[in-house]
Amino acid sequence: RKEVEQDPGPFNVPEGATVAFNCTYSNSASQSFFWYRQDCRKEPKLLMSVYSSGNEDGRFTAQLNRASQYISLLIRDSKLSDSATYLCVANFFSGGYNKLIFGAGTRLAVHP
Amino acid sequence: SQTIHQWPATLVQPVGSPLSLECTVEGTSNPNLYWYRQAAGRGLQLLFYSVGIGQISSEVPQNLSASRPQDRQFILSSKKLLLSDSGFYLCAWSGTGGQPQHFGDGTRLSIL
């Protein structure tokens, strides 16, 4: 089983749609979680952290369910510029070393 | 603010040739540093990480090595490149304590 699993997609949605991505992680000792965005042929960029209480940043909402080891990202009112691959990430901190375990990503294509 | 520089942006090398990719970080001290590789259409694979000068840990056995001669400099090397070394190489830094990682622009390496 992969340490972080995501549906690869692609998710093809029209502008203005709401889309949700899910992710599961296998290591119950994971301590913090992130969503990164990666545009084609570019480096990943931090989109937002994910907190147990859920957090929102504009049109983006992230949620964490530690009991189910499940992370989600909700994008409301999709824009063309949201088209990218979204990487779910679980952090595992041990021995002074901050290890990020990346999912393979979920591809989103927003069309007019 | 912190910045991370990685070069070159693209590189075409023949099989059997040596490799040196350099990464430097500005605006922070004693960062954790990382080298990742991303094959086309695949997820990120952690290659090396470093928590301090001269301290290198390898995640997977391979044809590559890493060095950290200065606090904010991280170098990825190979004595003899293989075709399978092709990919998108990314350097990243983080603070300690479970903070997210931030990536350089990446080097796209093609082996002929």
Short mmCIF file of C-alpha atoms in Angstrom, two decimals:
data_model
loop_
_atom_site.label_atom_id
_atom_site.label_comp_id
_atom_site.label_asym_id
_atom_site.label_seq_id
_atom_site.Cartn_x
_atom_site.Cartn_y
_atom_site.Cartn_z
CA ARG A 1 0.00 0.00 0.00
CA LYS A 2 1.31 3.45 -0.88
CA GLU A 3 2.04 5.74 2.05
CA VAL A 4 -0.10 8.51 0.57
CA GLU A 5 -2.76 7.61 -1.98
CA GLN A 6 -4.71 9.89 -4.27
CA ASP A 7 -7.06 9.42 -7.18
CA PRO A 8 -4.93 10.44 -10.19
CA GLY A 9 -7.91 11.91 -12.07
CA PRO A 10 -8.12 13.80 -14.29
CA PHE A 11 -11.04 15.71 -12.92
CA ASN A 12 -12.53 17.69 -15.79
CA VAL A 13 -14.87 20.40 -14.49
CA PRO A 14 -16.43 23.57 -15.91
CA GLU A 15 -15.59 26.98 -14.58
CA GLY A 16 -17.57 27.76 -11.46
CA ALA A 17 -17.90 24.16 -10.37
CA THR A 18 -17.06 22.82 -6.94
CA VAL A 19 -14.60 19.94 -6.91
CA ALA A 20 -13.28 17.80 -4.07
CA PHE A 21 -10.12 15.72 -3.87
CA ASN A 22 -9.52 13.00 -1.35
CA CYS A 23 -6.38 11.44 -0.03
CA THR A 24 -5.53 8.69 2.45
CA TYR A 25 -2.30 8.16 4.34
CA SER A 26 -1.04 4.96 5.91
CA ASN A 27 1.27 6.17 8.68
CA SER A 28 -0.79 6.95 11.78
CA ALA A 29 2.24 8.75 13.26
CA SER A 30 2.07 11.46 10.58
CA GLN A 31 1.97 14.76 12.36
CA SER A 32 1.13 17.42 9.83
CA PHE A 33 -0.35 17.60 6.38
CA PHE A 34 -0.26 19.84 3.37
CA TRP A 35 -1.68 20.35 -0.08
CA TYR A 36 0.75 21.41 -2.78
CA ARG A 37 -0.06 22.54 -6.28
CA GLN A 38 2.16 21.64 -9.22
CA ASP A 39 1.77 23.20 -12.63
CA CYS A 40 2.96 21.33 -15.69
CA ARG A 41 6.77 21.15 -15.79
CA LYS A 42 7.09 23.35 -12.70
CA GLU A 43 8.06 22.83 -9.09
CA PRO A 44 5.43 22.03 -6.43
CA LYS A 45 4.23 25.04 -4.47
CA LEU A 46 2.63 24.99 -1.06
CA LEU A 47 -1.09 25.62 -1.36
CA MET A 48 -2.13 25.24 2.26
CA SER A 49 -1.58 23.35 5.46
CA VAL A 50 -4.27 21.02 6.73
CA TYR A 51 -5.43 21.21 10.34
CA SER A 52 -7.62 18.82 12.31
CA SER A 53 -10.22 21.53 12.83
CA GLY A 54 -10.40 22.21 9.09
CA ASN A 55 -9.15 25.40 7.51
CA GLU A 56 -10.16 27.65 4.69
CA ASP A 57 -8.19 29.96 2.41
CA GLY A 58 -10.49 31.84 0.06
CA ARG A 59 -12.08 29.29 -2.27
CA PHE A 60 -10.05 26.42 -0.84
CA THR A 61 -11.04 24.32 2.17
CA ALA A 62 -8.89 21.57 3.63
CA GLN A 63 -9.99 18.96 6.14
CA LEU A 64 -8.25 16.22 8.08
CA ASN A 65 -9.80 13.17 9.69
CA ARG A 66 -7.11 11.53 11.82
CA ALA A 67 -9.31 8.62 12.85
CA SER A 68 -9.84 7.63 9.22
CA GLN A 69 -6.40 8.87 8.08
CA TYR A 70 -8.10 10.90 5.39
CA ILE A 71 -7.41 14.36 3.97
CA SER A 72 -9.57 16.38 1.63
CA LEU A 73 -9.36 19.54 -0.45
CA LEU A 74 -12.46 21.36 -1.66
CA ILE A 75 -12.23 24.01 -4.37
CA ARG A 76 -15.27 26.22 -4.83
CA ASP A 77 -16.04 28.38 -7.87
CA SER A 78 -13.28 26.78 -9.98
CA LYS A 79 -11.22 29.07 -12.20
CA LEU A 80 -9.33 28.20 -15.35
CA SER A 81 -6.17 29.04 -13.43
CA ASP A 82 -6.91 26.26 -10.94
CA SER A 83 -5.93 23.70 -13.59
CA ALA A 84 -2.93 21.88 -12.14
CA THR A 85 -1.94 18.73 -10.29
CA TYR A 86 -2.71 18.76 -6.58
CA LEU A 87 -0.36 16.83 -4.32
CA CYS A 88 -1.46 15.52 -0.95
CA VAL A 89 1.40 15.42 1.53
CA ALA A 90 1.85 13.82 4.93
CA ASN A 91 4.70 14.95 7.12
CA PHE A 92 6.57 12.58 9.37
CA PHE A 93 8.99 14.22 11.76
CA SER A 94 11.65 12.04 13.35
CA GLY A 95 15.20 12.61 14.61
CA GLY A 96 15.34 16.25 13.59
CA TYR A 97 14.35 15.35 10.10
CA ASN A 98 11.20 16.63 8.47
CA LYS A 99 10.20 14.03 5.89
CA LEU A 100 7.41 14.82 3.47
CA ILE A 101 5.64 11.88 1.85
CA PHE A 102 4.02 12.98 -1.39
CA GLY A 103 1.06 11.45 -3.10
CA ALA A 104 1.36 11.02 -6.86
CA GLY A 105 -1.13 13.85 -7.36
CA THR A 106 -4.62 14.46 -8.67
CA ARG A 107 -4.92 16.28 -11.97
CA LEU A 108 -7.56 18.98 -12.32
CA ALA A 109 -8.59 20.47 -15.66
CA VAL A 110 -11.02 23.40 -15.53
CA HIS A 111 -12.63 24.23 -18.87
CA PRO A 112 -14.65 27.25 -20.04
CA SER B 1 12.49 36.37 3.07
CA GLN B 2 13.96 33.02 2.12
CA THR B 3 14.78 32.09 -1.44
CA ILE B 4 16.12 28.94 -3.01
CA HIS B 5 18.16 28.88 -6.21
CA GLN B 6 18.77 25.84 -8.34
CA TRP B 7 20.70 25.54 -11.57
CA PRO B 8 20.87 24.81 -14.38
CA ALA B 9 17.22 24.82 -15.42
CA THR B 10 17.76 22.25 -18.15
CA LEU B 11 20.62 19.92 -18.92
CA VAL B 12 21.30 17.39 -21.67
CA GLN B 13 24.07 14.94 -20.93
CA PRO B 14 25.42 11.81 -22.65
CA VAL B 15 25.32 8.45 -20.90
CA GLY B 16 28.46 7.94 -18.82
CA SER B 17 29.18 11.62 -18.29
CA PRO B 18 29.45 13.20 -14.82
CA LEU B 19 26.80 15.41 -13.22
CA SER B 20 26.80 18.28 -10.77
CA LEU B 21 23.64 20.14 -9.81
CA GLU B 22 23.82 22.94 -7.31
CA CYS B 23 21.26 24.40 -4.94
CA THR B 24 21.65 27.36 -2.58
CA VAL B 25 19.31 28.88 -0.03
CA GLU B 26 19.26 32.49 1.12
CA GLY B 27 17.62 34.20 4.05
CA THR B 28 17.81 31.38 6.57
CA SER B 29 20.45 29.46 8.50
CA ASN B 30 20.83 25.76 9.21
CA PRO B 31 17.98 24.69 6.93
CA ASN B 32 17.09 21.07 6.26
CA LEU B 33 17.88 20.43 2.61
CA TYR B 34 16.47 17.82 0.22
CA TRP B 35 16.97 16.44 -3.27
CA TYR B 36 14.00 14.88 -5.07
CA ARG B 37 13.55 13.35 -8.49
CA GLN B 38 10.32 13.26 -10.44
CA ALA B 39 10.08 10.98 -13.47
CA ALA B 40 7.69 12.05 -16.23
CA GLY B 41 4.08 11.68 -15.07
CA ARG B 42 5.13 10.31 -11.70
CA GLY B 43 5.29 11.42 -8.08
CA LEU B 44 8.21 12.88 -6.17
CA GLN B 45 10.92 10.51 -4.98
CA LEU B 46 13.14 11.68 -2.12
CA LEU B 47 16.79 11.00 -2.97
CA PHE B 48 18.81 12.69 -0.20
CA TYR B 49 18.30 14.90 2.81
CA SER B 50 20.65 16.85 5.03
CA VAL B 51 20.15 18.34 8.47
CA GLY B 52 23.57 20.05 8.59
CA ILE B 53 26.96 20.56 6.96
CA GLY B 54 28.50 17.24 5.96
CA GLN B 55 25.43 15.30 7.13
CA ILE B 56 23.82 13.43 4.26
CA SER B 57 21.26 10.66 4.38
CA SER B 58 20.27 8.63 1.35
CA GLU B 59 16.75 7.39 0.90
CA VAL B 60 17.29 5.01 -2.00
CA PRO B 61 20.36 3.27 -3.43
CA GLN B 62 21.29 4.77 -6.75
CA ASN B 63 23.90 6.13 -9.06
CA LEU B 64 23.90 9.53 -7.37
CA SER B 65 25.55 11.17 -4.38
CA ALA B 66 25.00 14.41 -2.49
CA SER B 67 27.21 16.78 -0.54
CA ARG B 68 26.69 19.78 1.69
CA PRO B 69 29.96 21.72 1.80
CA GLN B 70 28.38 24.84 3.28
CA ASP B 71 25.34 25.50 5.45
CA ARG B 72 23.13 26.70 2.60
CA GLN B 73 24.62 24.77 -0.32
CA PHE B 74 23.52 21.33 -1.44
CA ILE B 75 25.06 19.54 -4.42
CA LEU B 76 23.83 16.48 -6.30
CA SER B 77 26.47 14.54 -8.23
CA SER B 78 27.11 11.51 -10.31
CA LYS B 79 30.36 10.10 -11.69
CA LYS B 80 28.65 8.29 -14.58
CA LEU B 81 25.10 9.02 -15.65
CA LEU B 82 22.71 6.28 -16.71
CA LEU B 83 19.71 6.60 -19.01
CA SER B 84 17.49 5.96 -15.99
CA ASP B 85 18.82 9.12 -14.34
CA SER B 86 16.68 11.27 -16.63
CA GLY B 87 14.04 13.27 -14.81
CA PHE B 88 13.10 16.47 -13.09
CA TYR B 89 15.38 17.14 -10.12
CA LEU B 90 14.13 19.35 -7.35
CA CYS B 91 15.94 20.84 -4.40
CA ALA B 92 13.93 21.88 -1.35
CA TRP B 93 14.53 23.42 2.06
CA SER B 94 12.63 23.52 5.30
CA GLY B 95 13.05 24.74 8.81
CA THR B 96 12.94 22.21 11.61
CA GLY B 97 9.93 21.16 13.59
CA GLY B 98 7.63 19.79 10.92
CA GLN B 99 7.46 22.87 8.74
CA PRO B 100 6.55 22.54 5.06
CA GLN B 101 9.24 22.33 2.40
CA HIS B 102 9.83 24.92 -0.29
CA PHE B 103 11.15 23.96 -3.67
CA GLY B 104 13.58 25.44 -6.17
CA ASP B 105 12.62 25.79 -9.80
CA GLY B 106 14.04 22.38 -10.65
CA THR B 107 16.47 21.01 -13.23
CA ARG B 108 15.16 19.02 -16.15
CA LEU B 109 17.84 16.43 -16.96
CA SER B 110 17.81 14.46 -20.18
CA ILE B 111 20.29 11.66 -20.77
CA LEU B 112 21.08 10.73 -24.34
#
